[in-house]
mmCIF file with all atom_site columns, C-alpha atoms in Angstrom:
data_model
loop_
_atom_site.group_PDB
_atom_site.id
_atom_site.type_symbol
_atom_site.label_atom_id
_atom_site.label_alt_id
_atom_site.label_comp_id
_atom_site.label_asym_id
_atom_site.label_entity_id
_atom_site.label_seq_id
_atom_site.pdbx_PDB_ins_code
_atom_site.Cartn_x
_atom_site.Cartn_y
_atom_site.Cartn_z
_atom_site.occupancy
_atom_site.B_iso_or_equiv
_atom_site.pdbx_formal_charge
_atom_site.auth_seq_id
_atom_site.auth_comp_id
_atom_site.auth_asym_id
_atom_site.auth_atom_id
_atom_site.pdbx_PDB_model_num
ATOM 1   C CA . MET U 1 1   ? 2.074   -74.207  -59.105 1.00 0.00 ? 1   MET U CA 1
ATOM 2   C CA . ILE U 1 2   ? 0.820   -70.688  -59.379 1.00 0.00 ? 2   ILE U CA 1
ATOM 3   C CA . ASP U 1 3   ? -0.257  -69.726  -62.852 1.00 0.00 ? 3   ASP U CA 1
ATOM 4   C CA . PRO U 1 4   ? 0.914   -66.164  -63.517 1.00 0.00 ? 4   PRO U CA 1
ATOM 5   C CA . GLN U 1 5   ? -1.773  -65.729  -66.158 1.00 0.00 ? 5   GLN U CA 1
ATOM 6   C CA . ILE U 1 6   ? -4.383  -65.683  -63.386 1.00 0.00 ? 6   ILE U CA 1
ATOM 7   C CA . HIS U 1 7   ? -2.752  -62.671  -61.752 1.00 0.00 ? 7   HIS U CA 1
ATOM 8   C CA . ILE U 1 8   ? -1.986  -60.646  -64.862 1.00 0.00 ? 8   ILE U CA 1
ATOM 9   C CA . VAL U 1 9   ? -4.552  -58.533  -66.658 1.00 0.00 ? 9   VAL U CA 1
ATOM 10  C CA . LEU U 1 10  ? -5.066  -59.821  -70.161 1.00 0.00 ? 10  LEU U CA 1
ATOM 11  C CA . ALA U 1 11  ? -4.543  -57.462  -73.081 1.00 0.00 ? 11  ALA U CA 1
ATOM 12  C CA . ARG U 1 12  ? -8.020  -58.107  -74.468 1.00 0.00 ? 12  ARG U CA 1
ATOM 13  C CA . ASN U 1 13  ? -9.571  -56.908  -71.187 1.00 0.00 ? 13  ASN U CA 1
ATOM 14  C CA . ILE U 1 14  ? -7.725  -53.616  -71.226 1.00 0.00 ? 14  ILE U CA 1
ATOM 15  C CA . LYS U 1 15  ? -7.567  -53.039  -74.978 1.00 0.00 ? 15  LYS U CA 1
ATOM 16  C CA . LYS U 1 16  ? -10.281 -50.405  -74.971 1.00 0.00 ? 16  LYS U CA 1
ATOM 17  C CA . TYR U 1 17  ? -8.532  -48.471  -72.203 1.00 0.00 ? 17  TYR U CA 1
ATOM 18  C CA . VAL U 1 18  ? -5.135  -48.682  -73.868 1.00 0.00 ? 18  VAL U CA 1
ATOM 19  C CA . ASP U 1 19  ? -6.621  -47.529  -77.159 1.00 0.00 ? 19  ASP U CA 1
ATOM 20  C CA . GLN U 1 20  ? -8.071  -44.525  -75.371 1.00 0.00 ? 20  GLN U CA 1
ATOM 21  C CA . THR U 1 21  ? -4.743  -43.711  -73.711 1.00 0.00 ? 21  THR U CA 1
ATOM 22  C CA . GLU U 1 22  ? -2.897  -43.766  -77.039 1.00 0.00 ? 22  GLU U CA 1
ATOM 23  C CA . GLN U 1 23  ? -5.046  -40.920  -78.305 1.00 0.00 ? 23  GLN U CA 1
ATOM 24  C CA . PRO U 1 24  ? -3.685  -37.485  -77.471 1.00 0.00 ? 24  PRO U CA 1
ATOM 25  C CA . CYS U 1 25  ? -5.416  -35.835  -74.560 1.00 0.00 ? 25  CYS U CA 1
ATOM 26  C CA . PRO U 1 26  ? -5.405  -32.056  -74.214 1.00 0.00 ? 26  PRO U CA 1
ATOM 27  C CA . ILE U 1 27  ? -5.404  -32.246  -70.403 1.00 0.00 ? 27  ILE U CA 1
ATOM 28  C CA . ILE U 1 28  ? -2.324  -34.509  -70.067 1.00 0.00 ? 28  ILE U CA 1
ATOM 29  C CA . SER U 1 29  ? 0.944   -32.908  -71.078 1.00 0.00 ? 29  SER U CA 1
ATOM 30  C CA . GLU U 1 30  ? 3.223   -34.853  -73.409 1.00 0.00 ? 30  GLU U CA 1
ATOM 31  C CA . GLY U 1 31  ? 6.117   -35.245  -70.966 1.00 0.00 ? 31  GLY U CA 1
ATOM 32  C CA . SER U 1 32  ? 4.044   -36.298  -67.942 1.00 0.00 ? 32  SER U CA 1
ATOM 33  C CA . LEU U 1 33  ? 3.977   -39.734  -66.384 1.00 0.00 ? 33  LEU U CA 1
ATOM 34  C CA . LEU U 1 34  ? 0.346   -40.249  -67.388 1.00 0.00 ? 34  LEU U CA 1
ATOM 35  C CA . SER U 1 35  ? 1.258   -40.035  -71.041 1.00 0.00 ? 35  SER U CA 1
ATOM 36  C CA . LYS U 1 36  ? 3.493   -43.091  -70.618 1.00 0.00 ? 36  LYS U CA 1
ATOM 37  C CA . ILE U 1 37  ? 0.734   -45.369  -69.259 1.00 0.00 ? 37  ILE U CA 1
ATOM 38  C CA . PRO U 1 38  ? 0.781   -47.956  -72.102 1.00 0.00 ? 38  PRO U CA 1
ATOM 39  C CA . SER U 1 39  ? 4.519   -48.568  -71.883 1.00 0.00 ? 39  SER U CA 1
ATOM 40  C CA . LEU U 1 40  ? 4.460   -48.561  -68.078 1.00 0.00 ? 40  LEU U CA 1
ATOM 41  C CA . LEU U 1 41  ? 1.581   -51.038  -68.106 1.00 0.00 ? 41  LEU U CA 1
ATOM 42  C CA . ASN U 1 42  ? 3.551   -53.440  -70.303 1.00 0.00 ? 42  ASN U CA 1
ATOM 43  C CA . LYS U 1 43  ? 6.606   -53.094  -68.070 1.00 0.00 ? 43  LYS U CA 1
ATOM 44  C CA . ALA U 1 44  ? 4.483   -53.749  -64.966 1.00 0.00 ? 44  ALA U CA 1
ATOM 45  C CA . LYS U 1 45  ? 2.919   -56.822  -66.568 1.00 0.00 ? 45  LYS U CA 1
ATOM 46  C CA . THR U 1 46  ? 6.283   -58.334  -67.475 1.00 0.00 ? 46  THR U CA 1
ATOM 47  C CA . LEU U 1 47  ? 7.696   -57.529  -64.035 1.00 0.00 ? 47  LEU U CA 1
ATOM 48  C CA . CYS U 1 48  ? 4.729   -59.197  -62.315 1.00 0.00 ? 48  CYS U CA 1
ATOM 49  C CA . LYS U 1 49  ? 4.944   -62.235  -64.561 1.00 0.00 ? 49  LYS U CA 1
ATOM 50  C CA . ASP U 1 50  ? 8.689   -62.616  -63.971 1.00 0.00 ? 50  ASP U CA 1
ATOM 51  C CA . THR U 1 51  ? 8.266   -62.219  -60.221 1.00 0.00 ? 51  THR U CA 1
ATOM 52  C CA . ILE U 1 52  ? 5.488   -64.794  -59.987 1.00 0.00 ? 52  ILE U CA 1
ATOM 53  C CA . THR U 1 53  ? 7.201   -67.370  -62.191 1.00 0.00 ? 53  THR U CA 1
ATOM 54  C CA . ASN U 1 54  ? 10.684  -67.025  -60.674 1.00 0.00 ? 54  ASN U CA 1
ATOM 55  C CA . THR U 1 55  ? 9.738   -67.281  -57.033 1.00 0.00 ? 55  THR U CA 1
ATOM 56  C CA . GLY U 1 56  ? 10.271  -70.688  -55.471 1.00 0.00 ? 56  GLY U CA 1
ATOM 57  C CA . TYR U 1 57  ? 7.991   -70.080  -52.524 1.00 0.00 ? 57  TYR U CA 1
ATOM 58  C CA . PRO U 1 58  ? 4.716   -71.338  -54.086 1.00 0.00 ? 58  PRO U CA 1
ATOM 59  C CA . SER U 1 59  ? 6.289   -74.610  -55.196 1.00 0.00 ? 59  SER U CA 1
ATOM 60  C CA . LEU U 1 60  ? 7.733   -75.161  -51.716 1.00 0.00 ? 60  LEU U CA 1
ATOM 61  C CA . VAL U 1 61  ? 4.360   -74.492  -50.128 1.00 0.00 ? 61  VAL U CA 1
ATOM 62  C CA . GLN U 1 62  ? 2.709   -76.891  -52.583 1.00 0.00 ? 62  GLN U CA 1
ATOM 63  C CA . ALA U 1 63  ? 5.287   -79.612  -51.842 1.00 0.00 ? 63  ALA U CA 1
ATOM 64  C CA . LEU U 1 64  ? 4.827   -79.165  -48.093 1.00 0.00 ? 64  LEU U CA 1
ATOM 65  C CA . ASP U 1 65  ? 1.050   -79.254  -48.483 1.00 0.00 ? 65  ASP U CA 1
ATOM 66  C CA . ASP U 1 66  ? 1.293   -82.482  -50.494 1.00 0.00 ? 66  ASP U CA 1
ATOM 67  C CA . PHE U 1 67  ? 3.545   -84.006  -47.835 1.00 0.00 ? 67  PHE U CA 1
ATOM 68  C CA . VAL U 1 68  ? 1.223   -83.048  -44.978 1.00 0.00 ? 68  VAL U CA 1
ATOM 69  C CA . THR U 1 69  ? -1.777  -84.381  -46.915 1.00 0.00 ? 69  THR U CA 1
ATOM 70  C CA . LEU U 1 70  ? 0.016   -87.675  -47.487 1.00 0.00 ? 70  LEU U CA 1
ATOM 71  C CA . VAL U 1 71  ? 0.913   -87.956  -43.789 1.00 0.00 ? 71  VAL U CA 1
ATOM 72  C CA . ILE U 1 72  ? -2.678  -87.235  -42.743 1.00 0.00 ? 72  ILE U CA 1
ATOM 73  C CA . GLU U 1 73  ? -4.109  -89.759  -45.198 1.00 0.00 ? 73  GLU U CA 1
ATOM 74  C CA . THR U 1 74  ? -1.619  -92.436  -44.141 1.00 0.00 ? 74  THR U CA 1
ATOM 75  C CA . SER U 1 75  ? -2.316  -91.740  -40.483 1.00 0.00 ? 75  SER U CA 1
ATOM 76  C CA . ALA U 1 76  ? -6.075  -91.973  -41.007 1.00 0.00 ? 76  ALA U CA 1
ATOM 77  C CA . HIS U 1 77  ? -5.704  -95.216  -42.962 1.00 0.00 ? 77  HIS U CA 1
ATOM 78  C CA . LEU U 1 78  ? -3.450  -96.818  -40.359 1.00 0.00 ? 78  LEU U CA 1
ATOM 79  C CA . GLY U 1 79  ? -5.692  -95.604  -37.545 1.00 0.00 ? 79  GLY U CA 1
ATOM 80  C CA . SER U 1 80  ? -8.742  -97.202  -39.132 1.00 0.00 ? 80  SER U CA 1
ATOM 81  C CA . LEU U 1 81  ? -7.175  -100.665 -39.426 1.00 0.00 ? 81  LEU U CA 1
ATOM 82  C CA . GLU U 1 82  ? -8.957  -103.215 -37.277 1.00 0.00 ? 82  GLU U CA 1
ATOM 83  C CA . VAL U 1 83  ? -8.328  -106.874 -36.649 1.00 0.00 ? 83  VAL U CA 1
ATOM 84  C CA . ASP U 1 84  ? -10.977 -109.199 -38.078 1.00 0.00 ? 84  ASP U CA 1
ATOM 85  C CA . SER U 1 85  ? -12.756 -110.579 -35.007 1.00 0.00 ? 85  SER U CA 1
ATOM 86  C CA . THR U 1 86  ? -14.347 -113.454 -36.962 1.00 0.00 ? 86  THR U CA 1
ATOM 87  C CA . ALA U 1 87  ? -10.969 -114.950 -37.924 1.00 0.00 ? 87  ALA U CA 1
ATOM 88  C CA . THR U 1 88  ? -9.115  -117.555 -35.904 1.00 0.00 ? 88  THR U CA 1
ATOM 89  C CA . LYS U 1 89  ? -6.866  -116.503 -33.037 1.00 0.00 ? 89  LYS U CA 1
ATOM 90  C CA . GLU U 1 90  ? -3.701  -117.154 -35.051 1.00 0.00 ? 90  GLU U CA 1
ATOM 91  C CA . LYS U 1 91  ? -5.008  -115.037 -37.951 1.00 0.00 ? 91  LYS U CA 1
ATOM 92  C CA . GLN U 1 92  ? -5.920  -112.227 -35.531 1.00 0.00 ? 92  GLN U CA 1
ATOM 93  C CA . THR U 1 93  ? -2.432  -112.145 -34.018 1.00 0.00 ? 93  THR U CA 1
ATOM 94  C CA . SER U 1 94  ? -0.911  -112.267 -37.508 1.00 0.00 ? 94  SER U CA 1
ATOM 95  C CA . GLN U 1 95  ? -3.070  -109.333 -38.635 1.00 0.00 ? 95  GLN U CA 1
ATOM 96  C CA . ALA U 1 96  ? -2.270  -107.367 -35.468 1.00 0.00 ? 96  ALA U CA 1
ATOM 97  C CA . LYS U 1 97  ? 1.478   -107.915 -35.990 1.00 0.00 ? 97  LYS U CA 1
ATOM 98  C CA . ASN U 1 98  ? 1.118   -106.858 -39.638 1.00 0.00 ? 98  ASN U CA 1
ATOM 99  C CA . PHE U 1 99  ? -0.714  -103.662 -38.626 1.00 0.00 ? 99  PHE U CA 1
ATOM 100 C CA . VAL U 1 100 ? 1.914   -102.825 -36.010 1.00 0.00 ? 100 VAL U CA 1
ATOM 101 C CA . GLN U 1 101 ? 4.653   -103.419 -38.596 1.00 0.00 ? 101 GLN U CA 1
ATOM 102 C CA . GLN U 1 102 ? 2.893   -101.091 -41.097 1.00 0.00 ? 102 GLN U CA 1
ATOM 103 C CA . LYS U 1 103 ? 2.584   -98.402  -38.426 1.00 0.00 ? 103 LYS U CA 1
ATOM 104 C CA . ARG U 1 104 ? 6.259   -98.700  -37.456 1.00 0.00 ? 104 ARG U CA 1
ATOM 105 C CA . LYS U 1 105 ? 7.322   -98.493  -41.093 1.00 0.00 ? 105 LYS U CA 1
ATOM 106 C CA . ALA U 1 106 ? 5.134   -95.439  -41.657 1.00 0.00 ? 106 ALA U CA 1
ATOM 107 C CA . LEU U 1 107 ? 6.612   -93.751  -38.579 1.00 0.00 ? 107 LEU U CA 1
ATOM 108 C CA . ALA U 1 108 ? 10.160  -94.577  -39.691 1.00 0.00 ? 108 ALA U CA 1
ATOM 109 C CA . ASP U 1 109 ? 9.406   -93.186  -43.168 1.00 0.00 ? 109 ASP U CA 1
ATOM 110 C CA . LEU U 1 110 ? 7.945   -90.027  -41.617 1.00 0.00 ? 110 LEU U CA 1
ATOM 111 C CA . PHE U 1 111 ? 11.094  -89.430  -39.565 1.00 0.00 ? 111 PHE U CA 1
ATOM 112 C CA . LYS U 1 112 ? 13.250  -90.172  -42.611 1.00 0.00 ? 112 LYS U CA 1
ATOM 113 C CA . TYR U 1 113 ? 11.409  -87.569  -44.718 1.00 0.00 ? 113 TYR U CA 1
ATOM 114 C CA . LEU U 1 114 ? 11.483  -85.023  -41.901 1.00 0.00 ? 114 LEU U CA 1
ATOM 115 C CA . THR U 1 115 ? 15.235  -85.544  -41.609 1.00 0.00 ? 115 THR U CA 1
ATOM 116 C CA . LYS U 1 116 ? 15.591  -85.000  -45.372 1.00 0.00 ? 116 LYS U CA 1
ATOM 117 C CA . MET U 1 117 ? 13.709  -81.718  -44.961 1.00 0.00 ? 117 MET U CA 1
ATOM 118 C CA . GLY U 1 118 ? 16.192  -80.639  -42.289 1.00 0.00 ? 118 GLY U CA 1
ATOM 119 C CA . LEU U 1 119 ? 14.177  -81.386  -39.163 1.00 0.00 ? 119 LEU U CA 1
ATOM 120 C CA . ASN U 1 120 ? 15.714  -83.439  -36.407 1.00 0.00 ? 120 ASN U CA 1
ATOM 121 C CA . TYR U 1 121 ? 13.744  -84.933  -33.539 1.00 0.00 ? 121 TYR U CA 1
ATOM 122 C CA . ARG U 1 122 ? 16.626  -85.006  -31.058 1.00 0.00 ? 122 ARG U CA 1
ATOM 123 C CA . THR U 1 123 ? 17.704  -81.455  -31.786 1.00 0.00 ? 123 THR U CA 1
ATOM 124 C CA . GLY U 1 124 ? 14.162  -80.289  -31.140 1.00 0.00 ? 124 GLY U CA 1
ATOM 125 C CA . LEU U 1 125 ? 14.102  -82.092  -27.798 1.00 0.00 ? 125 LEU U CA 1
ATOM 126 C CA . VAL U 1 126 ? 17.412  -80.528  -26.776 1.00 0.00 ? 126 VAL U CA 1
ATOM 127 C CA . ILE U 1 127 ? 16.221  -77.040  -27.698 1.00 0.00 ? 127 ILE U CA 1
ATOM 128 C CA . ILE U 1 128 ? 12.953  -77.463  -25.814 1.00 0.00 ? 128 ILE U CA 1
ATOM 129 C CA . SER U 1 129 ? 14.623  -78.845  -22.689 1.00 0.00 ? 129 SER U CA 1
ATOM 130 C CA . ALA U 1 130 ? 17.403  -76.221  -22.726 1.00 0.00 ? 130 ALA U CA 1
ATOM 131 C CA . SER U 1 131 ? 15.201  -73.165  -22.728 1.00 0.00 ? 131 SER U CA 1
ATOM 132 C CA . GLU U 1 132 ? 11.844  -72.106  -21.437 1.00 0.00 ? 132 GLU U CA 1
ATOM 133 C CA . GLU U 1 133 ? 11.020  -70.098  -24.561 1.00 0.00 ? 133 GLU U CA 1
ATOM 134 C CA . LEU U 1 134 ? 9.736   -71.594  -27.783 1.00 0.00 ? 134 LEU U CA 1
ATOM 135 C CA . TYR U 1 135 ? 10.896  -69.995  -30.979 1.00 0.00 ? 135 TYR U CA 1
ATOM 136 C CA . ASP U 1 136 ? 8.446   -68.993  -33.668 1.00 0.00 ? 136 ASP U CA 1
ATOM 137 C CA . PHE U 1 137 ? 10.094  -69.754  -37.010 1.00 0.00 ? 137 PHE U CA 1
ATOM 138 C CA . THR U 1 138 ? 7.211   -68.613  -39.175 1.00 0.00 ? 138 THR U CA 1
ATOM 139 C CA . ILE U 1 139 ? 7.861   -65.743  -41.529 1.00 0.00 ? 139 ILE U CA 1
ATOM 140 C CA . PRO U 1 140 ? 5.044   -63.317  -42.274 1.00 0.00 ? 140 PRO U CA 1
ATOM 141 C CA . PRO U 1 141 ? 4.418   -62.841  -46.003 1.00 0.00 ? 141 PRO U CA 1
ATOM 142 C CA . VAL U 1 142 ? 4.841   -59.071  -45.668 1.00 0.00 ? 142 VAL U CA 1
ATOM 143 C CA . ASP U 1 143 ? 7.065   -57.131  -43.274 1.00 0.00 ? 143 ASP U CA 1
ATOM 144 C CA . TRP U 1 144 ? 4.286   -54.854  -42.132 1.00 0.00 ? 144 TRP U CA 1
ATOM 145 C CA . ASP U 1 145 ? 6.479   -52.508  -40.079 1.00 0.00 ? 145 ASP U CA 1
ATOM 146 C CA . ALA U 1 146 ? 8.781   -51.857  -43.023 1.00 0.00 ? 146 ALA U CA 1
ATOM 147 C CA . ALA U 1 147 ? 5.831   -51.276  -45.337 1.00 0.00 ? 147 ALA U CA 1
ATOM 148 C CA . MET U 1 148 ? 4.223   -48.831  -42.920 1.00 0.00 ? 148 MET U CA 1
ATOM 149 C CA . ASN U 1 149 ? 7.502   -46.960  -42.383 1.00 0.00 ? 149 ASN U CA 1
ATOM 150 C CA . TYR U 1 150 ? 7.819   -46.610  -46.145 1.00 0.00 ? 150 TYR U CA 1
ATOM 151 C CA . LEU U 1 151 ? 4.241   -45.412  -46.526 1.00 0.00 ? 151 LEU U CA 1
ATOM 152 C CA . LYS U 1 152 ? 4.314   -42.948  -43.614 1.00 0.00 ? 152 LYS U CA 1
ATOM 153 C CA . SER U 1 153 ? 5.836   -40.361  -45.906 1.00 0.00 ? 153 SER U CA 1
ATOM 154 C CA . ARG U 1 154 ? 2.836   -40.874  -48.189 1.00 0.00 ? 154 ARG U CA 1
ATOM 155 C CA . ARG U 1 155 ? -0.849  -40.972  -47.482 1.00 0.00 ? 155 ARG U CA 1
ATOM 156 C CA . CYS U 1 156 ? -1.669  -44.276  -45.867 1.00 0.00 ? 156 CYS U CA 1
ATOM 157 C CA . ASP U 1 157 ? -5.078  -45.379  -44.722 1.00 0.00 ? 157 ASP U CA 1
ATOM 158 C CA . PRO U 1 158 ? -4.885  -45.667  -40.908 1.00 0.00 ? 158 PRO U CA 1
ATOM 159 C CA . THR U 1 159 ? -7.620  -48.330  -40.846 1.00 0.00 ? 159 THR U CA 1
ATOM 160 C CA . LEU U 1 160 ? -5.466  -50.523  -43.093 1.00 0.00 ? 160 LEU U CA 1
ATOM 161 C CA . ALA U 1 161 ? -2.710  -50.400  -40.481 1.00 0.00 ? 161 ALA U CA 1
ATOM 162 C CA . LEU U 1 162 ? -5.168  -51.442  -37.806 1.00 0.00 ? 162 LEU U CA 1
ATOM 163 C CA . LEU U 1 163 ? -6.821  -54.260  -39.780 1.00 0.00 ? 163 LEU U CA 1
ATOM 164 C CA . TRP U 1 164 ? -3.774  -55.999  -41.291 1.00 0.00 ? 164 TRP U CA 1
ATOM 165 C CA . PRO U 1 165 ? -2.161  -57.644  -38.235 1.00 0.00 ? 165 PRO U CA 1
ATOM 166 C CA . GLY U 1 166 ? -5.476  -58.706  -36.677 1.00 0.00 ? 166 GLY U CA 1
#
């Protein structure tokens, strides 16, 4: 899980700046946006905290990462199994059958979990055989075109636009 406290500035770190902003400043007028910095900072902190804690995306990514790690570890373990060559022939065949059974069970479990996640092996085969194109189902974390269209009315660093996609 993502800890929102990591991404939020602590009050003790900004206390000296907030104390300075609460003092009246002759340059900043009373009705300006800069005079409302302390209250806007608190609102921004609570908004960030609520956004980070209420999003389900990090927990889904963590669950998928745990699943992939488990599959990789199981695959490595089953791939490293070897029949004891010093044992009798009957023991060797028994071990080999046991290893094959473990591998089949692991593969069946993998397909069962993938089906629970909404993936289907046969559907994927039908889609691949039906069309020449492969679909990319990944979603970028930020819709860069929408962000740039929004920022075109403002000053936007052109090098940022060049560096982000690459």
